[in-house]
Short mmCIF file of C-alpha atoms in Angstrom, two decimals:
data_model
loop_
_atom_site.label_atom_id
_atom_site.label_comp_id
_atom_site.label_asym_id
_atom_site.label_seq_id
_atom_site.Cartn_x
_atom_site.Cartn_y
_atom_site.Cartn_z
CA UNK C 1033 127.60 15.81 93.64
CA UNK C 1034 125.66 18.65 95.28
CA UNK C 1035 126.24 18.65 98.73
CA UNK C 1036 123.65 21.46 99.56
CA UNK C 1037 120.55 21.16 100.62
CA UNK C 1038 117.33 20.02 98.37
CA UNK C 1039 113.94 20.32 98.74
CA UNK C 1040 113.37 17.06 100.74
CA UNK C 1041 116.45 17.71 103.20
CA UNK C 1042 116.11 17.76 106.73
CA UNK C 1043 118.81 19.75 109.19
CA UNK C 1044 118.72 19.78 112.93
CA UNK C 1045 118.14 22.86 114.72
CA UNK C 1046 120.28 24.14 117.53
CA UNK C 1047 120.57 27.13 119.48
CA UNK C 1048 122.52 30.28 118.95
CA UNK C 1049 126.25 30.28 120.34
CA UNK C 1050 126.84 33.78 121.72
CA UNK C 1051 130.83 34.49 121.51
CA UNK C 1052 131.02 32.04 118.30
CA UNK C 1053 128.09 33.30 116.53
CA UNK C 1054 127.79 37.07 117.82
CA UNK C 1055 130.67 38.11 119.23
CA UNK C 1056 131.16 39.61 122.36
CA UNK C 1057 128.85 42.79 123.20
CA UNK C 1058 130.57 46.21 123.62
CA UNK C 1059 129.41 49.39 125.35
CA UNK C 1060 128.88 51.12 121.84
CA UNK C 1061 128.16 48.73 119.23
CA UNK C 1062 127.47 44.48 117.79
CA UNK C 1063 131.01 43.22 116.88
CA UNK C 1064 130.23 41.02 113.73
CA UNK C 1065 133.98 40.15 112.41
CA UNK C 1066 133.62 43.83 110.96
CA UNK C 1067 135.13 47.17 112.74
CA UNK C 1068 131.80 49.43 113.63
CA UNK C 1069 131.46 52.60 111.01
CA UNK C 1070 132.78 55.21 112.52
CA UNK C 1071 131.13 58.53 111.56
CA UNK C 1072 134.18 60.06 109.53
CA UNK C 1073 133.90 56.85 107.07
CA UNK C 1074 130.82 58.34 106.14
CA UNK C 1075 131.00 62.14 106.66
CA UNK C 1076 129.15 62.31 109.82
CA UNK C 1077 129.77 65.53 111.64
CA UNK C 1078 129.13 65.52 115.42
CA UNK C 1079 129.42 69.14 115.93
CA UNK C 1080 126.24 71.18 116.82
CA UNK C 1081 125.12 74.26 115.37
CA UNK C 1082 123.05 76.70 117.90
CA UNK C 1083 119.56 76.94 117.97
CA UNK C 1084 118.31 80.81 118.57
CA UNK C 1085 114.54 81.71 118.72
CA UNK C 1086 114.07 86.10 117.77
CA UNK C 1087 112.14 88.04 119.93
CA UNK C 1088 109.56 90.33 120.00
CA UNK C 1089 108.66 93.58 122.33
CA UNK C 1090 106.52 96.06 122.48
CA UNK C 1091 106.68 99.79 123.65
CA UNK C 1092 103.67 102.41 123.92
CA UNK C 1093 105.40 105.92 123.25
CA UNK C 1094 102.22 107.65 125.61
CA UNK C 1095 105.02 106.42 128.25
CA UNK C 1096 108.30 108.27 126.71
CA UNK C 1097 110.12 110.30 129.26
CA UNK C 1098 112.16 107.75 128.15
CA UNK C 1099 110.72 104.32 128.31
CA UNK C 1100 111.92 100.78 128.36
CA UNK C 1101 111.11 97.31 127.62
CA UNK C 1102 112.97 94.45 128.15
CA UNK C 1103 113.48 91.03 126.86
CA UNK C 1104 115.92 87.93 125.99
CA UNK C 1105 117.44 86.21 122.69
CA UNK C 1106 116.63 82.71 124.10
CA UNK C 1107 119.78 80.32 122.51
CA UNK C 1108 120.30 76.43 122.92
CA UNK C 1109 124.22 76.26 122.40
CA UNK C 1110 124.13 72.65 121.90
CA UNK C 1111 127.16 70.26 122.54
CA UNK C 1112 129.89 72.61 121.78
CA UNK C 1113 128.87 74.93 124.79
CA UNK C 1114 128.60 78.39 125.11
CA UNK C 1115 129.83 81.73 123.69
CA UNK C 1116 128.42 84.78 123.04
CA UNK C 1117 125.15 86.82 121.90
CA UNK C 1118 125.93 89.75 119.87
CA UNK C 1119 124.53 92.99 117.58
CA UNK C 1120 125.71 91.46 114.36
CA UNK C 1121 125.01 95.34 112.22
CA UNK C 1122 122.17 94.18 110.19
CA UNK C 1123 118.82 96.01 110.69
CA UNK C 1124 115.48 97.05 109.07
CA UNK C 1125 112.34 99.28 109.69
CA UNK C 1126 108.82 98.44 108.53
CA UNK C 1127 105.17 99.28 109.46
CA UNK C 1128 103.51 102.61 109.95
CA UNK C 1129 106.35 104.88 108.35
CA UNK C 1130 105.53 109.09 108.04
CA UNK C 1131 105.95 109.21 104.04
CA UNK C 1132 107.83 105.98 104.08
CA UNK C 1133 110.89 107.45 105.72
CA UNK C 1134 112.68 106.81 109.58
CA UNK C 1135 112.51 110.12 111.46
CA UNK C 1136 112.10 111.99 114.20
CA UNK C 1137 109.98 115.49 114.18
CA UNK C 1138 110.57 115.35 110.45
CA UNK C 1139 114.99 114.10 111.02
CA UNK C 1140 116.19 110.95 109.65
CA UNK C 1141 117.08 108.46 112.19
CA UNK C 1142 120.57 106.76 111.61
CA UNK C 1143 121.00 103.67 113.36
CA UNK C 1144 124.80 102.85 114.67
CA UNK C 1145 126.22 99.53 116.20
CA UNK C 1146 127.78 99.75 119.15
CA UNK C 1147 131.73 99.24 118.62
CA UNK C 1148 131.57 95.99 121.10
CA UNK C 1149 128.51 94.49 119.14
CA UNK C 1150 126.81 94.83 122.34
CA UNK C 1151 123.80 96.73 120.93
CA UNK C 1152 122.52 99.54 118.72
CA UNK C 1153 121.71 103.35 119.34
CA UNK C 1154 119.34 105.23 116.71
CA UNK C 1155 120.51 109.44 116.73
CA UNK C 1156 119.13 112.07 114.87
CA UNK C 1157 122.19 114.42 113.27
CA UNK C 1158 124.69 111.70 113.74
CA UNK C 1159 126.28 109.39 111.07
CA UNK C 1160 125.66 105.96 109.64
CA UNK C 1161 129.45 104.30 110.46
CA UNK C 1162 129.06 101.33 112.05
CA UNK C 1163 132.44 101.20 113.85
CA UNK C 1164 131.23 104.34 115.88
CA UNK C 1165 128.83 104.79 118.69
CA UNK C 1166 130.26 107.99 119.93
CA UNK C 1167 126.36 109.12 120.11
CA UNK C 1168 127.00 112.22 118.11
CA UNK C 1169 123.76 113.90 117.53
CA UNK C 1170 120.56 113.83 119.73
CA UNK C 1171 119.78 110.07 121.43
CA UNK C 1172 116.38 108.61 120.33
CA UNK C 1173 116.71 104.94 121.12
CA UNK C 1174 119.15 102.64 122.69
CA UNK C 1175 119.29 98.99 122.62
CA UNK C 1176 121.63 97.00 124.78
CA UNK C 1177 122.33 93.39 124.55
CA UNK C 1178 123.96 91.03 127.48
CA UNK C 1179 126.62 88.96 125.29
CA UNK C 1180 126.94 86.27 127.77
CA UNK C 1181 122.95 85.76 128.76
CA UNK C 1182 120.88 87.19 125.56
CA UNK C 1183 118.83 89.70 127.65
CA UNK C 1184 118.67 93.07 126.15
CA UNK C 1185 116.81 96.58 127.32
CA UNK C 1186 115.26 98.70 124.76
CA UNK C 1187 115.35 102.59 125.79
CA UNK C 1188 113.51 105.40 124.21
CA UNK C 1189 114.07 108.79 124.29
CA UNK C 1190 112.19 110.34 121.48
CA UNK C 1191 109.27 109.61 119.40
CA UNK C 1192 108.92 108.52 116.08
CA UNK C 1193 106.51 109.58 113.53
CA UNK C 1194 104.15 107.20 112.83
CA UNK C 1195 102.25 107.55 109.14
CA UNK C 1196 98.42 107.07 110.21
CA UNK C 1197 97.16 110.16 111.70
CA UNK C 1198 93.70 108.21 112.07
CA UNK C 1199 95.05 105.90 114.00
CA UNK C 1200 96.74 106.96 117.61
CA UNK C 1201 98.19 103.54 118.27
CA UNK C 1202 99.88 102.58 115.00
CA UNK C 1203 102.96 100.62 114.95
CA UNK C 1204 106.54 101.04 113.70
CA UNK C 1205 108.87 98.02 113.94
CA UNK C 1206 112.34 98.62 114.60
CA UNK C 1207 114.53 94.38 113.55
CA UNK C 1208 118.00 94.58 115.22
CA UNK C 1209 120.08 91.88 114.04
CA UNK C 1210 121.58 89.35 116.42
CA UNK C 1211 124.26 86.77 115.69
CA UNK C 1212 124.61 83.74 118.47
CA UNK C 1213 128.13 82.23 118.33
CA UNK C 1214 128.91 78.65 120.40
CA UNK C 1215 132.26 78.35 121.72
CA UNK C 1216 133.95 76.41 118.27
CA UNK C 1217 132.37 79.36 116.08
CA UNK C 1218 129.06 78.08 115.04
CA UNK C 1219 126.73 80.65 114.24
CA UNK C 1220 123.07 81.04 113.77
CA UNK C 1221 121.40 84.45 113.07
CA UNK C 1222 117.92 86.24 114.27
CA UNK C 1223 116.30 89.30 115.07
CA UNK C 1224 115.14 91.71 117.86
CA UNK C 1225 111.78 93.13 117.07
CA UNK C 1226 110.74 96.21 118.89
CA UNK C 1227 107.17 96.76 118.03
CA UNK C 1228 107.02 100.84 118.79
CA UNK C 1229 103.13 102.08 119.14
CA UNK C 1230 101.98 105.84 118.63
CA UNK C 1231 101.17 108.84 121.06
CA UNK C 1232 98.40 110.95 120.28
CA UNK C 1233 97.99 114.38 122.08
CA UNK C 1234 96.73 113.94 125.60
CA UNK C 1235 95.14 116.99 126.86
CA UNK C 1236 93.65 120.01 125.07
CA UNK C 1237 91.19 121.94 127.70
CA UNK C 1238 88.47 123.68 126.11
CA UNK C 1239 88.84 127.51 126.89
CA UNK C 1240 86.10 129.68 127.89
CA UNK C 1241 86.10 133.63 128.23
CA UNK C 1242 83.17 136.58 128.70
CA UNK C 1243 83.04 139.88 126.75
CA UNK C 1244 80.70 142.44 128.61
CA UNK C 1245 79.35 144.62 125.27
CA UNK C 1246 79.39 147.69 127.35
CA UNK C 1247 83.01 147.91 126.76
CA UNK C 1248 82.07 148.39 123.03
CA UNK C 1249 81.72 152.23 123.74
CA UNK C 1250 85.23 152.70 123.80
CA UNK C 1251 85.91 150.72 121.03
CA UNK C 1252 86.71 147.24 120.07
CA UNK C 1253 86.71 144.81 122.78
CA UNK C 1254 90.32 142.63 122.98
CA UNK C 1255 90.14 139.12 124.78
CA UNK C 1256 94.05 137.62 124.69
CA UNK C 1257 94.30 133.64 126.09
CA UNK C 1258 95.41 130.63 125.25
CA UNK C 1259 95.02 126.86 125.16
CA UNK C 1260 95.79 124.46 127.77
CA UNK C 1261 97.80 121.81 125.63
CA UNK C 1262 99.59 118.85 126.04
CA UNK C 1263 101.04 117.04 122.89
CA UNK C 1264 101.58 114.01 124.93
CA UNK C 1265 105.45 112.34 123.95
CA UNK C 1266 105.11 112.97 120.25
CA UNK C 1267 106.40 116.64 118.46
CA UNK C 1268 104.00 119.43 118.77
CA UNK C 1269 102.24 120.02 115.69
CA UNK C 1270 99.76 122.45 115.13
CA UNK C 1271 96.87 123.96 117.02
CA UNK C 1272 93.84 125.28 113.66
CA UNK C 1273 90.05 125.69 113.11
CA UNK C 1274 88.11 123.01 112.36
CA UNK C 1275 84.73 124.34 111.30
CA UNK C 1276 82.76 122.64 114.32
CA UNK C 1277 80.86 125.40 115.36
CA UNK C 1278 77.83 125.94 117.76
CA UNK C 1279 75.44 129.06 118.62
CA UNK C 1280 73.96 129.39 121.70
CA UNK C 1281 71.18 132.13 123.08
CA UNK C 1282 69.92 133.39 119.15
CA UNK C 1283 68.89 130.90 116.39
CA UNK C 1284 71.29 133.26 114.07
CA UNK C 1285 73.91 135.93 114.37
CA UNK C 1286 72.80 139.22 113.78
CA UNK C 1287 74.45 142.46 114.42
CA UNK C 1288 71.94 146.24 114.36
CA UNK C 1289 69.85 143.98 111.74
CA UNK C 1290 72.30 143.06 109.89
CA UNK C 1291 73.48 139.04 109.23
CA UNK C 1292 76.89 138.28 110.94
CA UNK C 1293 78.35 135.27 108.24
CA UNK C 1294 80.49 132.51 110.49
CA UNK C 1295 83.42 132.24 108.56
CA UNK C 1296 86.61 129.45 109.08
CA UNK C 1297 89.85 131.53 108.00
CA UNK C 1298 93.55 130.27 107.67
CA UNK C 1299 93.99 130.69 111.35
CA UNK C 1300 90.88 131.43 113.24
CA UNK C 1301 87.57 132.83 112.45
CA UNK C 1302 85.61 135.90 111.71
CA UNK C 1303 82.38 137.32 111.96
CA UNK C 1304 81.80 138.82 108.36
CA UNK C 1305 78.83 141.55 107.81
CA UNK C 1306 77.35 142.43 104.00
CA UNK C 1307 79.77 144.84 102.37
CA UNK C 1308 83.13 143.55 103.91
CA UNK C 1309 83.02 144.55 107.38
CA UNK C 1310 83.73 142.33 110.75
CA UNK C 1311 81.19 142.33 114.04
CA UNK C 1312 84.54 139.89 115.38
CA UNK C 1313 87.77 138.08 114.76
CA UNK C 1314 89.38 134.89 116.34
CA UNK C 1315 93.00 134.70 115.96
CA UNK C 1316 94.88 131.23 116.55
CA UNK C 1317 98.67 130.89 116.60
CA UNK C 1318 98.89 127.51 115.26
CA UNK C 1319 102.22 127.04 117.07
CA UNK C 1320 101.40 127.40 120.50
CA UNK C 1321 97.47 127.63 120.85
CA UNK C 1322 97.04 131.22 122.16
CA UNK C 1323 94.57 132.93 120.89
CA UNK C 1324 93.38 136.72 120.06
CA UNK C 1325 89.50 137.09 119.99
CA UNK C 1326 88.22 140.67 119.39
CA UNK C 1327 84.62 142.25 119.00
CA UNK C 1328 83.97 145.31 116.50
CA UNK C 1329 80.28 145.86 117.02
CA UNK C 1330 77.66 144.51 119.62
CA UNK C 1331 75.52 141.41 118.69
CA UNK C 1332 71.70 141.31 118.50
CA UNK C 1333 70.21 139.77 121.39
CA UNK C 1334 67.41 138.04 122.14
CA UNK C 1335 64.63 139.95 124.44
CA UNK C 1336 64.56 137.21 127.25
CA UNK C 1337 68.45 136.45 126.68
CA UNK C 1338 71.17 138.47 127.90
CA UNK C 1339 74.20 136.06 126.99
CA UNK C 1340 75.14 134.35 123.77
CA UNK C 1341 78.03 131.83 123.02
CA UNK C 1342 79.92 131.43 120.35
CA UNK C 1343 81.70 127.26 119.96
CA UNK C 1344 84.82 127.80 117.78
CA UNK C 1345 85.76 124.03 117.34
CA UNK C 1346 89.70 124.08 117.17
CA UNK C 1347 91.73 120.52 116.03
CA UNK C 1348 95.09 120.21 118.11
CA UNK C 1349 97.41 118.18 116.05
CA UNK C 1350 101.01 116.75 117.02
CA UNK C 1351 103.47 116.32 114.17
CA UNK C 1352 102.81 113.25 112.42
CA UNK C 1353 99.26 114.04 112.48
CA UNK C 1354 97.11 112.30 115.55
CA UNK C 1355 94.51 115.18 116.29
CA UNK C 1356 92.46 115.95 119.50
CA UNK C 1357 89.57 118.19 119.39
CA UNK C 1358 89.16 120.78 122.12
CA UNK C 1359 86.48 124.13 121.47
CA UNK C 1360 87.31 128.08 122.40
CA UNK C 1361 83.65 129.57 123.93
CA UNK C 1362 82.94 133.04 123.65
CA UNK C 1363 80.41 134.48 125.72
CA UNK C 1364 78.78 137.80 124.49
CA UNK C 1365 76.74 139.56 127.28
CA UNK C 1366 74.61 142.58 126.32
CA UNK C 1367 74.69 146.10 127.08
CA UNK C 1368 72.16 147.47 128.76
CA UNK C 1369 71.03 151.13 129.74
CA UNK C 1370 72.29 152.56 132.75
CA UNK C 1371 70.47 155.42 134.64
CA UNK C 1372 72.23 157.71 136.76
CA UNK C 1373 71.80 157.12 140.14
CA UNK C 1374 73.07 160.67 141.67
CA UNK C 1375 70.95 163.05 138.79
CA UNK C 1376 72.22 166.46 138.62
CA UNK C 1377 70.89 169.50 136.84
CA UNK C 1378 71.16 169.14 133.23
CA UNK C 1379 71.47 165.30 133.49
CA UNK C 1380 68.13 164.05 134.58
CA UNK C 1381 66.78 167.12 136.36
CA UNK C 1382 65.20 170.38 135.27
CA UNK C 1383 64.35 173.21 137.37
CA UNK C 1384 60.21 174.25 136.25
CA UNK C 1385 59.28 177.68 136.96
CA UNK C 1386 55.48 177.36 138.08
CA UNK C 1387 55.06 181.40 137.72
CA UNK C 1388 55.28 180.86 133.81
#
């Protein structure tokens, strides 16, 4: 005797009965004559872990006397609320590095954490333990870091040498590690990116100065000046010749007949005649830009042109290499005669004695 049902029986249908058939409805869950999983029956965790998004600043170092940039670590602490932001002593330096290296006018850079993980400071002549900031050495950057709110200022004090000297505005990137904590210890780690661009000299005047070739009679002429120069926020470098020369007033340099040879030395220029012998000499200290011109022996002029000028192209370069070119202009005026004005006897007048 099968009591079930076969495939020619017939049932009545009726309607669902809520409390007998459901149960009754709670504010979290369907009561079915089972107890509701709870999440520890199947390893459910609950607690949050904070969300942190790095960030990413940039700094021109054409501004340095110091300059600063600011920005914020923006954190979601989820459901376990709050704690703190802070430097966690991880960090690393990529893009446009002088010989591959972190320095300063040719110093390594040594990068400390702050002792309350509030931030970083980079010195030059200081040492690489972590548990110190005492700043020992010289101060080239600072980084500070609100623990409670994630904002942070970037300060900087000195420049940084940048590999590309073709390039005035490449970039070194400076990642300062950060470490968000919510208020039950969760952690999540990212980084602070300062994205540090290049200074390239800013100024470097061309200089102009006049010999008079009269002077030549009592010997060699001496002209002592010096370059207007401003190597922007970067180390000096060097001030040196740069074979861009121009002529002005004769088609060629020629001294009494003879060819004067235009010739780029280790730190200037010279005038060279056949056998050895100078018509004039530029002297450049590379350090500082003054410069030492002097004249041996007057230059051949042209019958309708009193002056000629001399362009001695100079390169002004700061240390890691971004060059400005500037020009020192000589201007050579001729000698001409000059006829006494006041003649005297024996100096322009005679006495003639008609009876002979």
């Amino acid at each position: 005797g099968n009591n079930g049902y076969g495939f020619n029986s017939s049932f009545d249908a009726q309607g669902v009965q809520g409390l007998n058939d459901v149960g009754p409805i709670n504010p979290t869950a369907l009561q079915y004559g089972v107890e509701f999983p709870t999440p520890e029956v199947f390893g459910f965790d609950l607690n949050s872990i904070p969300e942190a998004l790095g960030s990413l600043s940039s700094l021109d170092e054409t501004n340095l006397g110091p300059a600063s940039v600011s920005g914020v670590v923006a954190v979601d602490f989820g459901n376990d609320g709050p704690g703190q932001i802070c430097a966690n002593g991880e960090f690393f330096i990529n893009g446009s590095l002088m010989d591959g290296q972190f320095t300063s006018g040719g110093e390594d850079i040594t990068i400390i954490t702050k002792e309350d993980d509030t931030g970083y400071i980079g010195v030059i002549g200081g040492n690489d333990d972590d548990d110190s900031d005492d700043g020992e050495g010289t101060l080239v950057f600072d980084l500070t870091i609100d623990k409670d709110t994630g904002e942070y200022t970037f300060t900087q004090f000195g420049p940084l040498d940048h590999e590309d000297a073709n390039d005035p505005d490449d970039v070194i990137n400076i990642n300062f590690g950060v470490v968000a904590v919510d208020e039950d210890g969760d952690e999540t780690e990212v980084f602070i990116t300062i994205a540090i661009a290049d200074d390239a000299p800013l100024i470097a005047d061309p200089d102009e100065n006049t010999i008079d070739e009269n002077a030549l009679a009592d010997g060699p002429v001496v002209s002592e000046e010096s370059l207007d120069i401003d190597f922007g926020s970067d180390v000096p470098g060097c001030v040196v010749s740069n074979e861009n020369n121009s002529i002005e007033g004769v088609s060629s340099l020629t001294s009494n007949g003879r060819a004067v040879t235009l010739v780029q030395t280790e730190n200037g220029y010279e005038g060279q005649l056949p056998g050895g012998d100078l018509a004039f000499q530029l002297v450049i200290n590379k350090d500082t830009g003054a410069y030492t011109f002097m004249q041996f022996t007057p230059l051949d002029h042209a019958p309708d042109e009193d002056v000629i000028s001399i362009n001695f192209g100079v390169d002004v370069q700061d240390f890691d290499g971004d060059t400005t070119q500037t020009e020192i202009t000589i201007n050579f005026v001729d000698s001409v005669p000059v006829i006494n004005p006041e003649p005297s006897i024996g100096s322009g007048v005679e006495n003639v004695d008609e009876s002979n």
